[in-house]
Short mmCIF file of C-alpha atoms in Angstrom, two decimals:
data_model
loop_
_atom_site.label_atom_id
_atom_site.label_comp_id
_atom_site.label_asym_id
_atom_site.label_seq_id
_atom_site.Cartn_x
_atom_site.Cartn_y
_atom_site.Cartn_z
CA MET A 1 0.00 0.00 0.00
CA ARG A 2 2.88 2.35 0.86
CA HIS A 3 4.47 1.78 -2.54
CA ARG A 4 1.20 2.53 -4.30
CA LEU A 5 0.71 5.77 -2.36
CA VAL A 6 4.25 6.98 -3.04
CA ALA A 7 4.00 5.94 -6.70
CA ALA A 8 0.73 7.84 -7.07
CA TRP A 9 2.20 10.89 -5.35
CA ARG A 10 5.28 10.81 -7.63
CA GLY A 11 3.25 10.01 -10.70
CA VAL A 12 5.14 6.82 -11.57
CA ALA A 13 4.08 3.22 -12.03
CA ASP A 14 3.64 1.08 -8.94
CA GLY A 15 6.72 -0.88 -7.91
CA PRO A 16 9.63 -0.89 -5.52
CA LEU A 17 11.10 2.49 -4.74
CA MET A 18 14.74 1.52 -5.21
CA ASP A 19 15.93 -1.13 -7.66
CA LEU A 20 19.56 0.00 -7.60
CA PRO A 21 22.21 -2.44 -6.38
CA THR A 22 24.11 -1.63 -3.23
CA LEU A 23 27.79 -0.86 -3.78
CA SER A 24 30.54 -1.06 -1.20
CA VAL A 25 33.31 1.47 -0.68
CA ALA A 26 35.80 -1.08 -2.03
CA ASP A 27 33.88 -1.06 -5.33
CA LEU A 28 33.70 2.72 -5.56
CA ALA A 29 37.13 3.87 -4.33
CA PRO A 30 39.23 2.77 -7.35
CA LYS A 31 36.75 4.39 -9.75
CA ILE A 32 36.75 7.66 -7.82
CA VAL A 33 40.56 7.73 -7.61
CA ALA A 34 40.81 7.16 -11.38
CA GLN A 35 38.19 9.81 -12.22
CA CYS A 36 39.91 12.42 -10.04
CA GLY A 37 43.27 11.76 -11.69
CA MET A 38 44.84 10.69 -8.42
CA THR A 39 46.39 7.46 -9.71
CA ASN A 40 49.71 9.24 -10.27
CA ARG A 41 49.57 10.60 -6.74
CA VAL A 42 49.12 7.09 -5.39
CA LYS A 43 52.18 5.98 -7.34
CA LEU A 44 54.14 8.94 -5.98
CA GLU A 45 53.27 7.88 -2.43
CA ASP A 46 54.72 4.45 -3.22
CA VAL A 47 57.90 6.07 -4.59
CA LEU A 48 58.23 8.24 -1.49
CA ALA A 49 57.98 5.15 0.70
CA ALA A 50 60.77 3.40 -1.24
CA TRP A 51 62.99 6.43 -1.90
CA GLU A 52 65.04 6.32 1.33
CA GLU A 53 65.85 2.65 0.85
CA ILE A 54 66.92 3.24 -2.75
CA VAL A 55 69.10 6.37 -2.37
CA GLY A 56 70.24 6.02 1.23
CA ALA A 57 69.67 8.13 4.35
CA PHE A 58 72.06 10.98 3.43
CA LEU A 59 70.62 11.68 -0.04
CA PHE A 60 67.09 11.11 1.28
CA LYS A 61 67.53 14.17 3.52
CA LEU A 62 68.51 16.31 0.52
CA THR A 63 65.96 15.09 -2.04
CA ARG A 64 62.25 14.46 -2.48
CA PRO A 65 60.37 12.85 -5.36
CA ASP A 66 57.98 15.54 -6.60
CA THR A 67 55.88 14.35 -9.56
CA ILE A 68 55.41 11.47 -11.96
CA GLU A 69 54.17 12.49 -15.40
CA ARG A 70 54.26 10.30 -18.50
CA GLY A 71 56.63 7.90 -16.77
CA ILE A 72 59.14 10.59 -15.80
CA LEU A 73 59.89 11.00 -12.10
CA THR A 74 60.89 14.54 -11.13
CA VAL A 75 63.03 14.77 -7.99
CA ARG A 76 63.55 18.07 -6.14
CA LEU A 77 67.05 18.68 -4.79
CA MET A 78 68.21 21.00 -2.04
CA GLN A 79 71.91 21.16 -3.00
CA PRO A 80 73.97 20.95 -6.19
CA THR A 81 76.15 18.27 -4.59
CA ALA A 82 73.09 16.02 -4.36
CA HIS A 83 72.47 16.62 -8.07
CA HIS A 84 75.99 15.52 -8.92
CA ALA A 85 75.80 12.41 -6.71
CA LEU A 86 72.42 11.38 -8.11
CA SER A 87 73.49 12.04 -11.70
CA LEU A 88 76.36 9.58 -11.27
CA GLU A 89 73.98 6.94 -9.89
CA LYS A 90 70.95 7.72 -12.06
CA ALA A 91 70.90 4.46 -14.03
CA LYS A 92 71.30 2.38 -10.89
CA ILE A 93 68.55 4.29 -9.06
CA LEU A 94 66.23 3.94 -12.05
CA ARG A 95 66.78 0.17 -12.21
CA ARG A 96 66.07 -0.14 -8.48
CA LEU A 97 62.89 1.92 -8.77
CA GLN A 98 61.69 -0.14 -11.72
CA ALA A 99 62.41 -3.39 -9.87
CA LYS A 100 60.78 -2.27 -6.63
CA LEU A 101 57.78 -0.50 -8.20
CA PRO A 102 56.99 -2.08 -11.59
CA ASP A 103 53.39 -0.75 -11.52
CA ALA A 104 54.62 2.87 -11.37
CA LYS A 105 56.10 2.45 -14.90
CA ILE A 106 58.93 4.93 -14.31
CA ARG A 107 61.12 5.19 -17.42
CA ASP A 108 63.29 8.21 -16.58
CA ILE A 109 64.34 10.46 -13.69
CA ARG A 110 64.87 14.23 -13.86
CA PHE A 111 66.48 16.30 -11.13
CA ARG A 112 65.45 19.87 -10.34
CA HIS A 113 66.80 22.34 -7.79
CA GLY A 114 64.43 24.06 -5.44
#
């Protein structure tokens, strides 16, 4: 009877009010993250977590991964000496990143001061 009254009030055919399936947060979260363009940010969080292990404690204090765009990781540096040290080890660091985080699909590293 309730359905009929609500249907008459709304001006729709008689039937259940809600036929939509119930979705869990686990179903919705990946879609929302992808629509907001936050997938790169999630990858960057993974890189930040692995960065200290890959470059060591000293260089970790002087550097921070900043962005990942089109497979290129941009790292911010505080000192030119860190730039020199990382430039010498760039290929090794890139291989370690690719081995540790294959889903991030990092293909190059660029260093920037500031």
